[in-house]
mmCIF file of N, CA and C in Angstrom:
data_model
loop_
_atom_site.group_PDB
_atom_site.id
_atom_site.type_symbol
_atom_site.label_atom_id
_atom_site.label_comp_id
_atom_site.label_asym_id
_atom_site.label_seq_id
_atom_site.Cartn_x
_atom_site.Cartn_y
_atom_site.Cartn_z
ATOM 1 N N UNK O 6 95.680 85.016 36.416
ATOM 2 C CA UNK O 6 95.855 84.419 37.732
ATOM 3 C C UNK O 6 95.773 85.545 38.769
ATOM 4 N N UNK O 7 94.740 85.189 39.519
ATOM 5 C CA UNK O 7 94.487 86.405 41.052
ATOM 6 C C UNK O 7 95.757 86.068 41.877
ATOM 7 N N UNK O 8 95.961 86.899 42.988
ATOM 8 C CA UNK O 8 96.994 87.238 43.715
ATOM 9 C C UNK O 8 97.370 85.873 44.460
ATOM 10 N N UNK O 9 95.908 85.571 45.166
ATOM 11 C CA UNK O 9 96.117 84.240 46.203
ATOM 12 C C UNK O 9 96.515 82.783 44.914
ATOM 13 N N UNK O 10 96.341 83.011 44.089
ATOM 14 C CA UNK O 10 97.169 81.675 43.315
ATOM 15 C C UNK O 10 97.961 81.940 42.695
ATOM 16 N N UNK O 11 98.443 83.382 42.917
ATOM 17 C CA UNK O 11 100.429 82.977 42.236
ATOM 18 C C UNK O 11 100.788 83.201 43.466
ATOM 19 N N UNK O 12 99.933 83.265 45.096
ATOM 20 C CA UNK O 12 101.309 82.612 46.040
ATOM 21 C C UNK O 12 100.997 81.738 45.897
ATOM 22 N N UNK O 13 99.765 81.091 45.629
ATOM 23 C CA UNK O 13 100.137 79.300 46.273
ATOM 24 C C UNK O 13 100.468 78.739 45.308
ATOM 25 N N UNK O 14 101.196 79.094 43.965
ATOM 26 C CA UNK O 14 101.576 78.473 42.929
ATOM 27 C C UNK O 14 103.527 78.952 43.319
ATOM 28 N N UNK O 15 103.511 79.762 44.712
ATOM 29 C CA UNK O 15 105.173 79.877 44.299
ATOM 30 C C UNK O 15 105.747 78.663 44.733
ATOM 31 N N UNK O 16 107.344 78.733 44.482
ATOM 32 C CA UNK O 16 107.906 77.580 44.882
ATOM 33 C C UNK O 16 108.049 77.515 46.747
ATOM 34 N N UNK O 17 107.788 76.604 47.747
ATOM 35 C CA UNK O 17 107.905 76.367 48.717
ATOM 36 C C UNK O 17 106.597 77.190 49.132
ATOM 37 N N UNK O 18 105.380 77.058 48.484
ATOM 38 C CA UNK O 18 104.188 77.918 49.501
ATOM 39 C C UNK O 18 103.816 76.558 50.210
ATOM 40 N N UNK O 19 102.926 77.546 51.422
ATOM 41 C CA UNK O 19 101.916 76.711 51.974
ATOM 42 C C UNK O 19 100.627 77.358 52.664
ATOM 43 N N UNK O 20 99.830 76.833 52.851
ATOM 44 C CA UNK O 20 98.823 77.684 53.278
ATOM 45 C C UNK O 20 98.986 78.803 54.110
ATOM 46 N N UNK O 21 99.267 78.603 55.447
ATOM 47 C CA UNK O 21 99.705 79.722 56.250
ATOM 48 C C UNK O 21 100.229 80.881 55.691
ATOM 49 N N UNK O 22 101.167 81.116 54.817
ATOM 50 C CA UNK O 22 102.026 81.648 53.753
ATOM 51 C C UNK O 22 101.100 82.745 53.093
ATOM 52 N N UNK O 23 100.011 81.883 52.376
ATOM 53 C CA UNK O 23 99.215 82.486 51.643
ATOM 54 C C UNK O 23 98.047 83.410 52.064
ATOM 55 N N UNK O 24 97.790 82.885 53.658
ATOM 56 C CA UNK O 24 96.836 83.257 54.028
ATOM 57 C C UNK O 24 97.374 84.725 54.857
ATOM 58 N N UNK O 25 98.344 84.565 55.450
ATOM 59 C CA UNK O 25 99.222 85.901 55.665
ATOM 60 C C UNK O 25 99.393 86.869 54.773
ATOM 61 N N UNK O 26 99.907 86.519 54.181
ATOM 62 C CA UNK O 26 100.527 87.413 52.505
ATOM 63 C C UNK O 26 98.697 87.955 52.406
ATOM 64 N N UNK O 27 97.944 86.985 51.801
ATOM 65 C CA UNK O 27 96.790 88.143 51.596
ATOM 66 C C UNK O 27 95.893 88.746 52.716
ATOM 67 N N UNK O 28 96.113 88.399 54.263
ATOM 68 C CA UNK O 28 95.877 89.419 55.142
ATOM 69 C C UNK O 28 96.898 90.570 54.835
ATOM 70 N N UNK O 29 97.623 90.492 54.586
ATOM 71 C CA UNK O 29 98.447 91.697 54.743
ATOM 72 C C UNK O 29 97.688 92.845 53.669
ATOM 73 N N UNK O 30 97.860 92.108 52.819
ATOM 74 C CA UNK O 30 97.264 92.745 51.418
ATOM 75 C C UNK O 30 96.004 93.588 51.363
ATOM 76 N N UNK O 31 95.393 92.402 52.343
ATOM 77 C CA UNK O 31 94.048 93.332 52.311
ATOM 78 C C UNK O 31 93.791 94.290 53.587
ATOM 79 N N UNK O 32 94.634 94.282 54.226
ATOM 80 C CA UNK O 32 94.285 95.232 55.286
ATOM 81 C C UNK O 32 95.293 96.124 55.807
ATOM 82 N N UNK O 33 96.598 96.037 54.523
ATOM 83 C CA UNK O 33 97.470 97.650 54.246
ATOM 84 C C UNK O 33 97.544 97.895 52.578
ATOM 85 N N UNK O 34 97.368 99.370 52.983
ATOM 86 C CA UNK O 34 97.446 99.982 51.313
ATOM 87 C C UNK O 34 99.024 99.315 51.298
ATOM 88 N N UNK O 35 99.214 99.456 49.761
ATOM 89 C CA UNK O 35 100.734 99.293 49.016
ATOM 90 C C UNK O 35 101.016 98.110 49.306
ATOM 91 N N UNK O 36 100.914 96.493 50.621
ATOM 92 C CA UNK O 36 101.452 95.348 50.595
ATOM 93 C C UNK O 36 101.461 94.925 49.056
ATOM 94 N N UNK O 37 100.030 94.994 48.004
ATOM 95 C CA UNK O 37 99.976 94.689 46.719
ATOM 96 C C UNK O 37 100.809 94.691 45.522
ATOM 97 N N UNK O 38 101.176 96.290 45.639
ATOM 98 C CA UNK O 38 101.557 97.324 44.789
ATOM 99 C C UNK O 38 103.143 97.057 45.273
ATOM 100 N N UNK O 39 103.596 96.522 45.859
ATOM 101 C CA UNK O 39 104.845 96.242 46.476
ATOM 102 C C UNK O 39 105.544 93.957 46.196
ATOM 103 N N UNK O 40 104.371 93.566 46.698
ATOM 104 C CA UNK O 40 104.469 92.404 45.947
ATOM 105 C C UNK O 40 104.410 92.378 44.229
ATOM 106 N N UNK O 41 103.684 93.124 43.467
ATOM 107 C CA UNK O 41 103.725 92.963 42.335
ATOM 108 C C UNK O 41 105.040 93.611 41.530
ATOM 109 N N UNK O 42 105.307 94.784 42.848
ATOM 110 C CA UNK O 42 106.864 94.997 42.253
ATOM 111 C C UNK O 42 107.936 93.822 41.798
ATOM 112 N N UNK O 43 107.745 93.365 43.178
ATOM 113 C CA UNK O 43 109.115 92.134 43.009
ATOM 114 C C UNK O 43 108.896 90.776 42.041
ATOM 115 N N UNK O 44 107.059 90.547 41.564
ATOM 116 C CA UNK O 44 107.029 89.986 41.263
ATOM 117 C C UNK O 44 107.643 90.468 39.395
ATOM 118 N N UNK O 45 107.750 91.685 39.132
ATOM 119 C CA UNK O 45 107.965 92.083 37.758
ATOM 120 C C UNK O 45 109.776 92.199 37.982
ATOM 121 N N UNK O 46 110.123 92.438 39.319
ATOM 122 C CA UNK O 46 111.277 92.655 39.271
ATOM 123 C C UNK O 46 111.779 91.291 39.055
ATOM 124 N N UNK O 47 111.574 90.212 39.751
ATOM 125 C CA UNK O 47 111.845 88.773 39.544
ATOM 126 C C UNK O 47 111.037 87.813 39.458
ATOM 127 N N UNK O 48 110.551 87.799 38.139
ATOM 128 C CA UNK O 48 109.518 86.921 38.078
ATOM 129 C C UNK O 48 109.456 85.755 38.658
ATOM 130 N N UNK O 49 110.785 84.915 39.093
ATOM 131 C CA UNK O 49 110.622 83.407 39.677
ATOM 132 C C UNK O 49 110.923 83.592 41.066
ATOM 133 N N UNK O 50 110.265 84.574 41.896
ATOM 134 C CA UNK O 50 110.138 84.716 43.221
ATOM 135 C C UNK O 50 109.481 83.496 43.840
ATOM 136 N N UNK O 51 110.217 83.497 45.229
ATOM 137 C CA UNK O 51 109.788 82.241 46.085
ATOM 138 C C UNK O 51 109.116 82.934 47.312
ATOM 139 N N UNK O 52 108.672 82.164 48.147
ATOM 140 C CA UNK O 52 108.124 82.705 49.269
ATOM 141 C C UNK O 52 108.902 83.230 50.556
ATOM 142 N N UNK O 53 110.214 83.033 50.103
ATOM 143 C CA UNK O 53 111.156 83.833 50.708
ATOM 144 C C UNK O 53 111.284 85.134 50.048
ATOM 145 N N UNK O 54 111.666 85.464 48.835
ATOM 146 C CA UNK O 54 111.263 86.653 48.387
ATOM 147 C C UNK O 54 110.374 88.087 48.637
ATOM 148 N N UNK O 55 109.289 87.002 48.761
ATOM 149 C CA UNK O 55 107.867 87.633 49.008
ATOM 150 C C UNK O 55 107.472 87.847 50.355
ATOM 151 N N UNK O 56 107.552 86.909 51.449
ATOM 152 C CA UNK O 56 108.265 87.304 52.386
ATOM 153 C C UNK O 56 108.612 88.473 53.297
ATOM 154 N N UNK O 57 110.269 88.760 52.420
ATOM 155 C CA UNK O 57 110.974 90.100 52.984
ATOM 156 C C UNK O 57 110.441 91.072 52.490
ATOM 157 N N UNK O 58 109.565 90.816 51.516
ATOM 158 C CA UNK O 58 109.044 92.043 50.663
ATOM 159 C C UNK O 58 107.698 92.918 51.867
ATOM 160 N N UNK O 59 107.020 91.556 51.911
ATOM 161 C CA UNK O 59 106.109 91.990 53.640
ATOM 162 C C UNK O 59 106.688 92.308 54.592
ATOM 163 N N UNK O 60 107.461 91.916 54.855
ATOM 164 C CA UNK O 60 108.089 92.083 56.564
ATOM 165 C C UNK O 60 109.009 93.688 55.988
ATOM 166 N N UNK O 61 109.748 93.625 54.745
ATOM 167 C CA UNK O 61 110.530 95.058 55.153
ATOM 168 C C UNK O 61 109.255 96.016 54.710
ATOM 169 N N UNK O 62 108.345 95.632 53.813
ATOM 170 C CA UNK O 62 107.150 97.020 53.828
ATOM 171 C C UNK O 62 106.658 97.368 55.302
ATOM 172 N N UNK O 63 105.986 96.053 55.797
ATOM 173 C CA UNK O 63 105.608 96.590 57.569
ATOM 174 C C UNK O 63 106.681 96.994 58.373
ATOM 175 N N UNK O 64 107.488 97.666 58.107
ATOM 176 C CA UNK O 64 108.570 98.089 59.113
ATOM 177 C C UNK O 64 109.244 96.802 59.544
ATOM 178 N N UNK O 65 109.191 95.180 59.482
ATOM 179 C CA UNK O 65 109.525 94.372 61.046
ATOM 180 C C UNK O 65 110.910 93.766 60.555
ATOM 181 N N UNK O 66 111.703 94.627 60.943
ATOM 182 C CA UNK O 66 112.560 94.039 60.500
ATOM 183 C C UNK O 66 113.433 94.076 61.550
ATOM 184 N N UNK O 67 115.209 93.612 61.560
ATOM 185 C CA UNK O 67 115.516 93.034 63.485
ATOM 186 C C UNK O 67 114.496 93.237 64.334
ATOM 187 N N UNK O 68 114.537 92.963 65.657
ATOM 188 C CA UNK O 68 115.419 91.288 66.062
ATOM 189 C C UNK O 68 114.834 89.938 65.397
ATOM 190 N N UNK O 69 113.549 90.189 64.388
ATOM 191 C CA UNK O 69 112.931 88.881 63.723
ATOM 192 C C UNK O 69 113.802 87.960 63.379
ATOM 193 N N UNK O 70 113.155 86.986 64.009
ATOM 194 C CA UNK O 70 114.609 85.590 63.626
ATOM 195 C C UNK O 70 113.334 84.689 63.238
ATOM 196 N N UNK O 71 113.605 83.791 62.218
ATOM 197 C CA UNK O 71 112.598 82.782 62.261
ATOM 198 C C UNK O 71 113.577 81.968 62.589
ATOM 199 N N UNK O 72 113.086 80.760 63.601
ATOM 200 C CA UNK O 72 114.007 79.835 63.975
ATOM 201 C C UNK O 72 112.911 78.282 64.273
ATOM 202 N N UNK O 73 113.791 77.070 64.125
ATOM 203 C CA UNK O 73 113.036 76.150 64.207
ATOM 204 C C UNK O 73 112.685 75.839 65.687
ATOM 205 N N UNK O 74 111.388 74.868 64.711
ATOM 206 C CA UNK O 74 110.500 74.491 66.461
ATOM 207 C C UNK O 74 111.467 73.739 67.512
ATOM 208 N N UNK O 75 112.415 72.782 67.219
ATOM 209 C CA UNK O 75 113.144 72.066 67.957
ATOM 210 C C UNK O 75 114.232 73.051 69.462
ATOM 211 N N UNK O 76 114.116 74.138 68.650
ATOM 212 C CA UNK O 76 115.516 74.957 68.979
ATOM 213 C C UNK O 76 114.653 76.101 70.164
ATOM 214 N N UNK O 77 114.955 75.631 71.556
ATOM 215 C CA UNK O 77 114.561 75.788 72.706
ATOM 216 C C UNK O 77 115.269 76.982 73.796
ATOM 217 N N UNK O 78 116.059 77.584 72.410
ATOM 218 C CA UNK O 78 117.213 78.562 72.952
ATOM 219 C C UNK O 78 116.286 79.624 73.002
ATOM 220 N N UNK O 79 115.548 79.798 72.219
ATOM 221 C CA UNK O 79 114.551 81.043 72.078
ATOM 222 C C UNK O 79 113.340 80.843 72.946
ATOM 223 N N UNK O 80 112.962 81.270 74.326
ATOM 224 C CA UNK O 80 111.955 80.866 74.820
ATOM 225 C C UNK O 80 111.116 81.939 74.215
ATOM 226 N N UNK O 81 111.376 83.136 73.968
ATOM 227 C CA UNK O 81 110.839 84.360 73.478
ATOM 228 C C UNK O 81 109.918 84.369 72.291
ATOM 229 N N UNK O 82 109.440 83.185 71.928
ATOM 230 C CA UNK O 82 109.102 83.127 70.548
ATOM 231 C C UNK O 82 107.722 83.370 70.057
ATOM 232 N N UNK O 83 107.147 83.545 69.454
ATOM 233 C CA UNK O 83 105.727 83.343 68.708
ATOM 234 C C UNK O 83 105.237 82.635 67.630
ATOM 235 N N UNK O 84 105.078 81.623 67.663
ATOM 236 C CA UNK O 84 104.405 80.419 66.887
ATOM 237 C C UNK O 84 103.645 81.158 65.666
ATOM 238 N N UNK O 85 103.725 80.979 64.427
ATOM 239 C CA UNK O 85 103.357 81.377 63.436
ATOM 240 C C UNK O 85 102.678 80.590 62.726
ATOM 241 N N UNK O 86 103.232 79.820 62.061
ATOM 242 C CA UNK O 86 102.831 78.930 60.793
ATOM 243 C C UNK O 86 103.483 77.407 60.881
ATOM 244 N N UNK O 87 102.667 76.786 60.210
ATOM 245 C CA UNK O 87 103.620 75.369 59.635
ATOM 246 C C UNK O 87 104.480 74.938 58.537
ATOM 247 N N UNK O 88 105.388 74.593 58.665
ATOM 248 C CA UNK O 88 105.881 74.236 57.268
ATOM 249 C C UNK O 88 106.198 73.125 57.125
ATOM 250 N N UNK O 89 105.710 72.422 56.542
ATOM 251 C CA UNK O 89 106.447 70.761 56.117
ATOM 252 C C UNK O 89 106.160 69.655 57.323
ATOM 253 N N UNK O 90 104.910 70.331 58.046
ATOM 254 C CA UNK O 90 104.790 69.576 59.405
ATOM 255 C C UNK O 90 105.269 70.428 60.939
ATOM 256 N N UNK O 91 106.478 71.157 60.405
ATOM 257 C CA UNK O 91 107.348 71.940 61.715
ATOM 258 C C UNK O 91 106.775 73.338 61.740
ATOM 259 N N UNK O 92 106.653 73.378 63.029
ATOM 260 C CA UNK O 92 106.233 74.951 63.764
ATOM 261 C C UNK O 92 107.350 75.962 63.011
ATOM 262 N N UNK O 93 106.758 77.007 62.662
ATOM 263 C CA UNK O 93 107.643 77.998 62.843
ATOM 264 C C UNK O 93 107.416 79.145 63.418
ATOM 265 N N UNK O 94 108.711 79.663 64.238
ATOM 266 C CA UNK O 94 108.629 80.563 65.255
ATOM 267 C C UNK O 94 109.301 81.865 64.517
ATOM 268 N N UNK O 95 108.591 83.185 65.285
ATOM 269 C CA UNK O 95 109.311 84.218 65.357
ATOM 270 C C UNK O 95 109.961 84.555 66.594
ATOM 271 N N UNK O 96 111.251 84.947 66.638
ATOM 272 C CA UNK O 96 112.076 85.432 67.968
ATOM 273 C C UNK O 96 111.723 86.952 67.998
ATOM 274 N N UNK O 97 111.655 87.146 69.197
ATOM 275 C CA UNK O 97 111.763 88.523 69.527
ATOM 276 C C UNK O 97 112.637 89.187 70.856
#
């Protein structure tokens, strides 16, 4: 199994997900070599897992909040992906 179908085979993927995860992959050394860590470290990784594994390799870590589309407290946000139908935002 290639990279892009054990994300979209994890639990809670979705496209957006997948299509991130392998931009990342392909356009920084080590995102790979760093996902396949966690994937040996815990084999039943979710896309939360995998995830923090991207965001703490690219440096982005605070003030990132993912917060839902409804929640209007954050005007600061950046529209990312979909999940389950609902926007999801990054705070900054």
């Amino acid at each position: 199994m290639n990279m892009e179908e054990k994300l979209a085979a994890l639990p809670y993927s979705y496209d957006d997900f997948v299509r991130f995860t392998m931009q990342c992959i392909e356009q920084v050394n080590g995102v790979k070599e760093a996902i396949d860590n966690q994937f040996r470290l815990k084999p039943d990784s979710d896309t939360n897992d995998i995830t923090k594994v991207v965001v703490d390799f690219l440096g982005l870590k605070e003030p990132l909040e993912l917060v839902d589309d409804d929640d209007d407290f954050y005007a600061g946000a950046v529209e990312t992906a979909t999940r389950a139908g609902n926007m999801v935002r990054v705070a900054y």
